[in-house]
Coordinates of C-alpha atoms in Angstrom, one line a residue:
Chain A
M235 CA 17.5 -12.8 -0.4
T236 CA 20.4 -10.6 -1.8
D237 CA 19.8 -8.9 -5.0
G238 CA 21.1 -11.9 -6.9
A239 CA 21.4 -12.7 -10.6
A240 CA 17.6 -12.9 -10.9
G241 CA 16.4 -10.7 -8.2
G242 CA 14.4 -13.9 -7.3
D243 CA 15.1 -13.8 -3.7
R244 CA 13.7 -10.4 -3.4
F245 CA 10.8 -11.1 -5.4
A246 CA 10.2 -14.3 -3.1
M247 CA 10.3 -12.1 0.0
Y248 CA 7.8 -9.7 -1.7
D249 CA 5.5 -12.7 -2.6
L250 CA 5.7 -14.0 0.9
F251 CA 4.3 -10.8 2.3
A252 CA 1.7 -10.6 -0.6
A253 CA 0.7 -14.2 0.1
Y254 CA 0.4 -13.4 3.7
G255 CA -2.2 -10.6 3.4
A256 CA -4.1 -12.3 0.5
L257 CA -4.4 -15.6 2.2
I258 CA -6.1 -14.0 5.3
D259 CA -8.2 -11.8 3.1
A260 CA -9.4 -15.1 1.3
A261 CA -9.9 -17.0 4.6
E262 CA -7.5 -19.6 3.3
F263 CA -6.0 -20.3 6.7
D264 CA -4.3 -23.6 6.1
A265 CA -2.4 -22.0 3.2
W266 CA -1.7 -19.0 5.6
L267 CA -0.2 -21.3 8.3
A268 CA 1.8 -22.9 5.6
L269 CA 3.7 -19.5 5.2
F270 CA 5.1 -19.9 8.7
A271 CA 8.4 -22.4 9.6
A272 CA 8.0 -25.6 11.4
T273 CA 9.2 -23.7 14.4
C274 CA 7.7 -20.4 14.5
T275 CA 6.4 -17.6 16.6
Y276 CA 3.6 -15.0 16.3
H277 CA 3.1 -12.2 18.7
I278 CA 0.9 -9.1 18.5
V279 CA 2.1 -6.3 20.7
P280 CA 1.0 -2.6 21.1
R281 CA 3.8 -0.7 19.6
E282 CA 3.9 1.6 22.7
N283 CA 4.4 -1.4 25.0
Y284 CA 7.1 -2.9 22.8
E285 CA 8.9 0.5 22.9
R286 CA 8.7 0.8 26.5
G287 CA 9.9 -2.8 27.0
L288 CA 6.5 -3.7 28.6
P289 CA 5.8 -7.6 28.1
A290 CA 2.1 -7.0 27.7
G291 CA 1.1 -8.4 24.4
L292 CA -2.2 -9.0 22.9
V293 CA -1.4 -12.4 21.3
Y294 CA 1.7 -14.7 22.3
C295 CA 1.9 -17.9 20.0
D296 CA 5.2 -19.2 21.0
S297 CA 4.9 -22.2 19.0
R298 CA 3.2 -23.4 15.7
A299 CA 0.7 -25.6 17.7
M300 CA -0.3 -22.2 19.8
L301 CA -0.8 -20.6 16.3
E302 CA -2.7 -23.3 14.7
D303 CA -4.9 -23.5 17.9
R304 CA -5.6 -19.7 17.8
I305 CA -6.7 -19.7 14.0
R306 CA -9.0 -22.8 14.7
T307 CA -10.6 -20.6 17.5
L308 CA -10.9 -17.5 15.2
R309 CA -12.6 -19.5 12.5
E310 CA -15.4 -20.7 15.1
A311 CA -15.7 -17.0 16.2
N312 CA -15.9 -15.7 12.8
K313 CA -19.0 -17.7 12.1
Y314 CA -20.8 -15.2 14.1
N315 CA -18.8 -12.2 13.1
I316 CA -19.0 -12.3 9.2
H317 CA -16.8 -9.7 7.6
T318 CA -14.3 -9.4 4.9
D319 CA -10.6 -8.3 5.5
C320 CA -8.4 -6.2 3.2
H321 CA -4.7 -6.1 4.0
L322 CA -2.6 -3.4 2.4
I323 CA 1.2 -4.1 3.1
G324 CA 3.8 -1.6 2.1
L325 CA 7.1 -2.6 0.4
P326 CA 9.0 -4.9 2.7
R327 CA 12.3 -3.6 3.7
L328 CA 15.5 -5.6 4.9
T329 CA 16.8 -4.2 8.0
G330 CA 19.4 -6.8 8.9
E331 CA 20.4 -10.5 9.6
E332 CA 20.5 -12.6 12.6
G333 CA 22.1 -16.1 12.1
D334 CA 20.2 -17.6 9.3
A335 CA 17.4 -15.2 9.5
K336 CA 16.7 -12.1 7.5
L337 CA 15.0 -9.2 9.6
V338 CA 12.3 -7.7 7.5
E339 CA 9.8 -5.0 8.1
A340 CA 6.7 -4.0 6.5
P341 CA 3.9 -1.3 7.4
F342 CA 0.4 -2.6 7.1
A343 CA -3.3 -1.4 7.2
V344 CA -6.1 -3.7 7.5
Y345 CA -9.7 -2.7 6.5
Q346 CA -12.7 -4.6 7.4
S347 CA -16.2 -4.7 5.5
D348 CA -19.4 -6.0 6.9
Q349 CA -22.3 -7.8 5.3
E350 CA -23.8 -4.4 4.4
G351 CA -20.7 -3.6 2.3
E352 CA -19.5 -0.8 4.7
T353 CA -15.8 -0.6 5.1
R354 CA -13.8 1.0 7.8
L355 CA -10.1 1.1 8.8
F356 CA -9.5 -1.8 11.4
A357 CA -6.0 -1.3 12.4
T358 CA -2.5 -0.1 11.1
G359 CA 0.8 -1.4 12.5
L360 CA 4.4 -2.7 11.5
Y361 CA 5.5 -6.3 10.8
R362 CA 8.8 -6.8 12.3
D363 CA 9.8 -10.5 11.2
R364 CA 12.5 -13.1 10.9
I365 CA 12.5 -14.9 7.6
V366 CA 14.1 -18.1 6.9
V367 CA 14.7 -20.5 4.1
E368 CA 12.8 -23.8 4.8
P369 CA 13.5 -26.1 2.8
D370 CA 13.5 -24.2 -0.4
D371 CA 10.7 -21.5 0.2
L372 CA 10.9 -18.5 2.3
K373 CA 8.9 -18.7 5.7
F374 CA 8.0 -16.6 8.7
R375 CA 9.8 -17.9 11.7
D376 CA 9.1 -15.1 14.1
K377 CA 6.4 -12.7 13.0
L378 CA 6.0 -9.7 15.5
V379 CA 3.0 -7.4 14.9
L380 CA 3.7 -4.1 16.4
L381 CA 0.1 -2.6 16.6
D382 CA -0.8 1.2 16.4
T383 CA -4.3 0.3 17.0
F384 CA -5.3 -1.2 20.1
A385 CA -8.5 0.6 21.2
V386 CA -10.8 -1.7 19.0
P387 CA -12.9 -4.2 21.0
S388 CA -13.1 -6.7 18.2
L389 CA -9.4 -6.4 17.5
L390 CA -8.5 -10.1 18.0
A391 CA -11.2 -11.5 15.9
T392 CA -9.1 -11.6 12.9
P393 CA -5.5 -12.4 12.2
L394 CA -3.3 -9.5 11.6
Chain B
M119 CA 6.7 -12.5 -16.5
T120 CA 9.0 -15.3 -15.0
D121 CA 11.7 -14.1 -12.8
G122 CA 14.1 -13.9 -15.5
A123 CA 17.7 -12.8 -15.9
A124 CA 16.7 -9.2 -15.3
G125 CA 13.5 -9.5 -13.2
G126 CA 12.2 -7.3 -16.0
D127 CA 9.0 -9.1 -16.4
R128 CA 8.2 -8.8 -12.9
F129 CA 8.8 -5.2 -12.8
A130 CA 6.7 -4.6 -15.8
M131 CA 3.9 -6.3 -13.8
Y132 CA 4.4 -4.1 -10.9
D133 CA 4.5 -1.1 -13.2
L134 CA 1.4 -2.0 -14.9
F135 CA -0.4 -1.9 -11.5
A136 CA 1.3 1.1 -10.4
A137 CA 0.5 3.0 -13.7
Y138 CA -3.3 1.7 -13.5
G139 CA -3.7 3.5 -10.1
A140 CA -1.7 6.5 -11.0
L141 CA -3.4 7.4 -14.3
I142 CA -7.0 7.2 -12.8
D143 CA -5.8 9.4 -9.9
A144 CA -4.2 11.8 -12.5
A145 CA -7.5 11.7 -14.5
E146 CA -5.5 10.6 -17.8
F147 CA -8.2 8.2 -19.0
D148 CA -6.8 7.7 -22.5
A149 CA -3.5 6.5 -21.1
W150 CA -5.4 4.5 -18.7
L151 CA -7.4 2.7 -21.3
A152 CA -4.1 2.0 -23.2
L153 CA -3.3 -0.3 -20.3
F154 CA -5.9 -2.7 -21.6
A155 CA -5.7 -5.3 -24.4
A156 CA -7.4 -4.5 -27.6
T157 CA -10.0 -7.4 -26.5
C158 CA -10.8 -6.8 -23.0
T159 CA -13.3 -7.1 -20.1
Y160 CA -13.8 -5.1 -17.1
H161 CA -16.2 -6.0 -14.3
I162 CA -16.9 -4.7 -10.9
V163 CA -18.7 -7.1 -8.6
P164 CA -19.3 -7.1 -4.9
R165 CA -17.1 -9.8 -3.4
E166 CA -20.0 -11.5 -1.7
N167 CA -22.0 -12.0 -4.9
Y168 CA -19.0 -13.4 -6.6
E169 CA -18.4 -15.8 -3.9
R170 CA -21.8 -17.1 -4.0
G171 CA -21.9 -17.3 -7.7
L172 CA -24.5 -14.6 -8.1
P173 CA -24.3 -12.8 -11.3
A174 CA -25.0 -9.4 -10.0
G175 CA -22.5 -7.1 -11.0
L176 CA -22.2 -3.3 -10.6
V177 CA -20.3 -2.7 -13.8
Y178 CA -20.1 -5.3 -16.8
C179 CA -17.9 -4.0 -19.7
D180 CA -17.6 -7.1 -21.9
S181 CA -15.6 -5.2 -24.5
R182 CA -13.2 -2.4 -25.1
A183 CA -15.9 -0.4 -26.7
M184 CA -18.1 -0.7 -23.5
L185 CA -15.2 0.3 -21.4
E186 CA -14.4 3.3 -23.6
D187 CA -18.1 4.3 -23.5
R188 CA -18.2 4.1 -19.8
I189 CA -15.0 6.2 -19.1
R190 CA -16.5 8.8 -21.5
T191 CA -19.8 8.8 -19.4
L192 CA -17.7 9.3 -16.0
R193 CA -15.7 12.1 -17.3
E194 CA -19.0 13.9 -18.1
A195 CA -20.6 13.1 -14.7
N196 CA -17.4 14.1 -12.9
K197 CA -17.8 17.6 -14.1
Y198 CA -20.2 18.0 -11.3
N199 CA -18.5 15.8 -8.8
I200 CA -15.2 17.3 -8.5
H201 CA -12.7 15.1 -6.4
T202 CA -9.2 13.6 -6.2
D203 CA -8.8 9.9 -6.0
C204 CA -5.8 8.2 -4.5
H205 CA -5.3 4.4 -5.3
L206 CA -3.2 2.5 -3.1
I207 CA -2.4 -1.0 -4.6
G208 CA -0.6 -3.7 -2.7
L209 CA 2.2 -5.8 -4.3
P210 CA 0.7 -7.9 -7.1
R211 CA 0.8 -11.7 -6.7
L212 CA 0.9 -14.2 -9.4
T213 CA -1.6 -16.9 -8.8
G214 CA -1.4 -19.1 -11.9
E215 CA -1.6 -19.2 -15.6
E216 CA -4.3 -19.9 -18.1
G217 CA -3.3 -20.2 -21.7
D218 CA -1.2 -17.2 -22.6
A219 CA -2.6 -15.2 -19.7
K220 CA -1.1 -14.8 -16.2
L221 CA -3.5 -14.6 -13.3
V222 CA -2.5 -11.8 -11.0
E223 CA -4.1 -10.5 -7.9
A224 CA -3.7 -7.3 -6.0
P225 CA -5.5 -5.7 -3.0
F226 CA -6.4 -2.0 -3.2
A227 CA -7.8 0.9 -1.4
V228 CA -9.2 3.9 -3.0
Y229 CA -9.5 7.4 -1.0
Q230 CA -11.4 10.4 -2.1
S231 CA -10.7 13.9 -1.4
D232 CA -13.2 16.7 -2.1
Q233 CA -12.5 20.4 -2.9
E234 CA -12.3 21.4 0.7
G235 CA -9.4 18.9 1.1
E236 CA -11.4 16.5 3.2
T237 CA -10.2 12.7 2.5
R238 CA -12.2 9.6 3.3
L239 CA -11.8 6.0 2.5
F240 CA -14.0 5.3 -0.5
A241 CA -13.6 1.4 -1.3
T242 CA -11.5 -1.6 -0.6
G243 CA -11.3 -4.8 -2.6
L244 CA -9.1 -7.0 -4.7
Y245 CA -8.2 -7.0 -8.4
R246 CA -8.2 -10.6 -9.9
D247 CA -6.9 -10.1 -13.4
R248 CA -5.7 -11.7 -16.5
I249 CA -2.6 -10.2 -18.1
V250 CA -1.2 -10.8 -21.7
V251 CA 1.8 -9.6 -23.7
E252 CA 0.4 -7.3 -26.5
P253 CA 2.3 -6.6 -28.6
D254 CA 5.5 -5.9 -26.4
D255 CA 4.0 -4.3 -23.4
L256 CA 1.9 -6.1 -20.5
K257 CA -1.8 -5.2 -20.8
F258 CA -4.9 -6.2 -18.9
R259 CA -7.1 -8.6 -20.9
D260 CA -9.7 -9.2 -17.9
K261 CA -9.9 -7.1 -15.2
L262 CA -12.2 -8.2 -12.2
V263 CA -12.8 -5.7 -9.4
L264 CA -13.9 -7.9 -6.2
L265 CA -15.4 -4.9 -4.3
D266 CA -15.6 -5.3 -0.3
T267 CA -17.3 -1.9 -0.3
F268 CA -20.8 -1.6 -2.0
A269 CA -22.8 0.6 0.3
V270 CA -21.6 4.0 -1.1
P271 CA -24.1 5.6 -3.3
S272 CA -21.6 7.6 -5.4
L273 CA -19.7 4.5 -5.8
L274 CA -19.7 4.3 -9.5
A275 CA -18.6 7.8 -10.2
T276 CA -14.9 6.9 -10.5
P277 CA -13.1 3.9 -12.1
L278 CA -11.9 1.4 -9.6
Chain C
M169 CA 17.9 2.5 -12.2
T170 CA 17.4 0.5 -15.3
D171 CA 16.1 -2.8 -15.1
G172 CA 19.8 -4.1 -15.1
A173 CA 21.3 -7.6 -14.6
A174 CA 20.1 -7.7 -11.0
G175 CA 17.4 -5.6 -11.0
G176 CA 19.2 -4.0 -8.1
D177 CA 18.6 -0.4 -9.2
R178 CA 15.0 -1.0 -9.2
F179 CA 15.2 -2.5 -5.8
A180 CA 17.3 0.4 -4.4
M181 CA 14.6 2.7 -5.7
Y182 CA 11.9 0.7 -3.8
D183 CA 14.1 0.5 -0.8
L184 CA 14.5 4.4 -0.8
F185 CA 10.7 4.9 -0.5
A186 CA 10.2 2.0 2.0
A187 CA 13.0 3.6 4.1
Y188 CA 11.6 7.0 3.7
G189 CA 8.3 6.0 5.3
A190 CA 9.6 3.7 7.8
L191 CA 12.1 6.2 9.3
I192 CA 9.3 8.8 9.7
D193 CA 7.2 6.1 11.4
A194 CA 10.2 5.1 13.7
A195 CA 10.9 8.8 14.4
E196 CA 14.4 8.2 13.2
F197 CA 14.6 11.6 11.7
D198 CA 18.5 11.7 11.3
A199 CA 18.5 8.8 9.1
W200 CA 15.5 10.1 7.3
L201 CA 17.4 13.1 6.6
A202 CA 20.3 11.1 5.4
L203 CA 18.0 9.9 2.5
F204 CA 18.2 13.3 0.9
A205 CA 21.0 14.8 -1.3
A206 CA 23.4 17.1 0.0
T207 CA 21.5 19.8 -2.1
C208 CA 17.8 19.2 -2.0
T209 CA 14.4 20.5 -1.8
Y210 CA 11.4 19.3 0.0
H211 CA 8.2 21.0 -0.9
I212 CA 4.3 20.2 0.5
V213 CA 1.7 21.8 -1.9
P214 CA -2.0 21.0 -2.1
R215 CA -2.6 19.0 -5.3
E216 CA -5.2 21.5 -6.2
N217 CA -3.0 24.6 -6.0
Y218 CA -0.3 22.7 -8.0
E219 CA -2.5 21.8 -10.8
R220 CA -3.7 25.4 -11.1
G221 CA 0.0 26.8 -10.9
L222 CA -0.7 28.5 -7.6
P223 CA 2.3 29.0 -5.8
A224 CA 0.8 28.5 -2.2
G225 CA 2.6 25.6 -0.7
L226 CA 2.2 24.5 2.9
V227 CA 5.9 23.7 3.3
Y228 CA 8.9 25.1 1.4
C229 CA 12.3 23.9 2.3
D230 CA 14.6 25.2 -0.5
S231 CA 17.7 23.7 1.0
R232 CA 18.8 21.1 3.2
A233 CA 19.5 23.4 6.1
M234 CA 16.0 24.6 5.9
L235 CA 14.8 20.8 5.9
E236 CA 17.0 20.0 8.9
D237 CA 15.6 23.0 10.5
R238 CA 12.0 22.0 9.9
I239 CA 12.5 18.6 11.4
R240 CA 14.1 20.1 14.5
T241 CA 11.0 22.2 15.0
L242 CA 8.7 19.2 14.5
R243 CA 10.7 17.2 17.1
E244 CA 10.1 19.9 19.5
A245 CA 6.3 20.3 18.7
N246 CA 6.0 16.5 18.9
K247 CA 6.9 16.3 22.5
Y248 CA 3.3 17.8 23.1
N249 CA 1.5 15.8 20.3
I250 CA 2.5 12.4 20.9
H251 CA 1.4 10.0 18.2
T252 CA 2.4 7.1 16.0
D253 CA 2.5 7.7 12.1
C254 CA 2.0 4.8 9.8
H255 CA 3.0 5.5 6.0
L256 CA 1.8 3.1 3.3
I257 CA 3.4 4.0 0.0
G258 CA 2.4 2.3 -3.1
L259 CA 4.9 1.1 -5.8
P260 CA 7.0 3.6 -7.0
R261 CA 6.9 4.4 -10.7
L262 CA 9.4 5.9 -13.1
T263 CA 8.0 8.7 -15.1
G264 CA 11.0 10.1 -16.8
E265 CA 14.3 11.5 -16.8
E266 CA 15.8 15.0 -16.2
G267 CA 19.4 15.4 -16.7
D268 CA 21.1 12.9 -14.0
A269 CA 17.8 12.6 -12.1
K270 CA 15.1 10.1 -12.3
L271 CA 11.6 11.2 -12.0
V272 CA 9.6 9.0 -9.8
E273 CA 6.0 8.9 -8.4
A274 CA 4.5 7.0 -5.7
P275 CA 1.0 7.4 -4.0
F276 CA 0.7 7.3 -0.1
A277 CA -1.4 7.3 2.7
V278 CA -0.5 8.2 6.1
Y279 CA -2.3 7.0 9.3
Q280 CA -1.9 8.5 12.9
S281 CA -2.7 6.9 16.1
D282 CA -3.0 8.5 19.4
Q283 CA -1.9 7.5 22.8
E284 CA -5.2 5.7 23.5
G285 CA -4.6 3.5 20.3
E286 CA -7.2 5.0 18.1
T287 CA -6.2 5.3 14.5
R288 CA -7.5 7.7 11.8
L289 CA -6.6 8.4 8.4
F290 CA -4.3 11.5 8.3
A291 CA -3.5 12.5 4.7
T292 CA -3.2 10.9 1.2
G293 CA -1.2 12.2 -1.7
L294 CA 1.4 11.6 -4.3
Y295 CA 5.1 12.0 -4.1
R296 CA 6.8 13.5 -7.4
D297 CA 10.4 13.2 -6.7
R298 CA 13.7 13.6 -8.5
I299 CA 16.2 10.7 -7.5
V300 CA 19.9 11.0 -7.9
V301 CA 23.0 8.7 -7.2
E302 CA 25.1 10.4 -4.5
P303 CA 27.7 9.0 -4.2
D304 CA 26.8 5.5 -4.4
D305 CA 23.1 5.5 -2.9
L306 CA 20.0 6.8 -4.2
K307 CA 18.9 10.0 -2.8
F308 CA 16.0 12.3 -3.0
R309 CA 17.1 15.5 -4.6
D310 CA 13.7 17.2 -4.9
K311 CA 10.7 15.8 -3.1
L312 CA 7.4 17.2 -3.9
V313 CA 4.4 16.1 -1.8
L314 CA 1.1 16.8 -3.7
L315 CA -1.3 16.7 -1.0
D316 CA -5.0 15.7 -1.4
T317 CA -5.8 16.5 2.2
F318 CA -5.5 20.1 3.4
A319 CA -8.2 20.4 5.8
V320 CA -6.6 18.9 8.8
P321 CA -5.4 21.7 11.3
S322 CA -2.7 19.6 12.8
L323 CA -1.4 18.7 9.2
L324 CA 2.2 19.9 9.5
A325 CA 2.8 18.4 12.7
T326 CA 4.4 15.4 11.1
P327 CA 6.7 14.9 8.0
L328 CA 4.8 13.6 5.0

């Protein structure tokens, strides 16, 4: 993920984030899960709690099995809450390294549209992720969703 | 548009999308039209209709002449509906190839501001495009705008 | 900032904008100031005024000292207006050169969340910047914020 000869690593990082949003929006959750490493975590935490060191998260998936389980539940729930998501993700930014992982951040906004074609802002926040190469693709090993928006009752009906 | 030695093709793809939004927002519609290939299509379809295979589109320009005509009409109409657009377009994503065309997708949000300086979300959706090299620049050959938002009466007063 | 062998200059430009938004959102204002050249300007002007050639700007910092002063004031003010910003910035676009500076534009949207976790669109607009290399990093020499949204009373309580 250096700015190597081809810039290919950097583009791969951009593609990982682009695919992350696109696959949720297209409800292709198996392909979405494949963006995560075999060993992975997925946490959603209100940004304020995170900054104060409070442990209270909205979603804590500490293993891939938990993440798969969560997605299965969401799919069921969304049979009764039909909507379309639209993820807009800002340019990802390398902020450091930790062992074999790259630390990468990107801001995001998610919009939701209902069956009547009305769209509203759903949530904004910041992805703060650890990305690894496994085996020859980039994958999310740890995805932390720092959520600005936590007043929405239906908030957890969609992956962020 | 491979990740070649310079990454230049990829950047050219990014630039095409950046210019697409910027030129609408700046109301530079001749320059905007120049981003399309000589033979091109431009369709706006509610995403739901598209997914169900329904043909009902909001805008069907099946030739460059039709697209030019549409833009001419919009320019007239917007003399009486003065507003500023702001397109935010996510990172474009290569999803495949079809003959000499690259299949590229990008999510977008469009905001509109009125003369009083009030801004509102106008529409979100997904561009699903075919891009070609013609003669040495990238151009949109087929632009399909899959629209999440279709409940807005004034929806078609601006290019998406 | 050509599409050179590594595409590194282009990525550096992308990173400059990504850092610009991220550092405001993280309230890291010293690091944010370090993105500006030693000699710099920072102007916020309603887009309409700008297009009509009206001089009326909302913020005029014609030197780095003025910009530092402004940030100091905002920090004080925001002790009483606690919120979280989220900047979404579109792909930056090279539009020309002027002496040793690159002319670069990028559209943006800023969202604000309050302490109750409610999020609203705050402002949209266009960055129209001059970027220079100083001494080995890219820096903003002149940042012009063309603002679509100017009806918001609290508008100037946050850097855009």
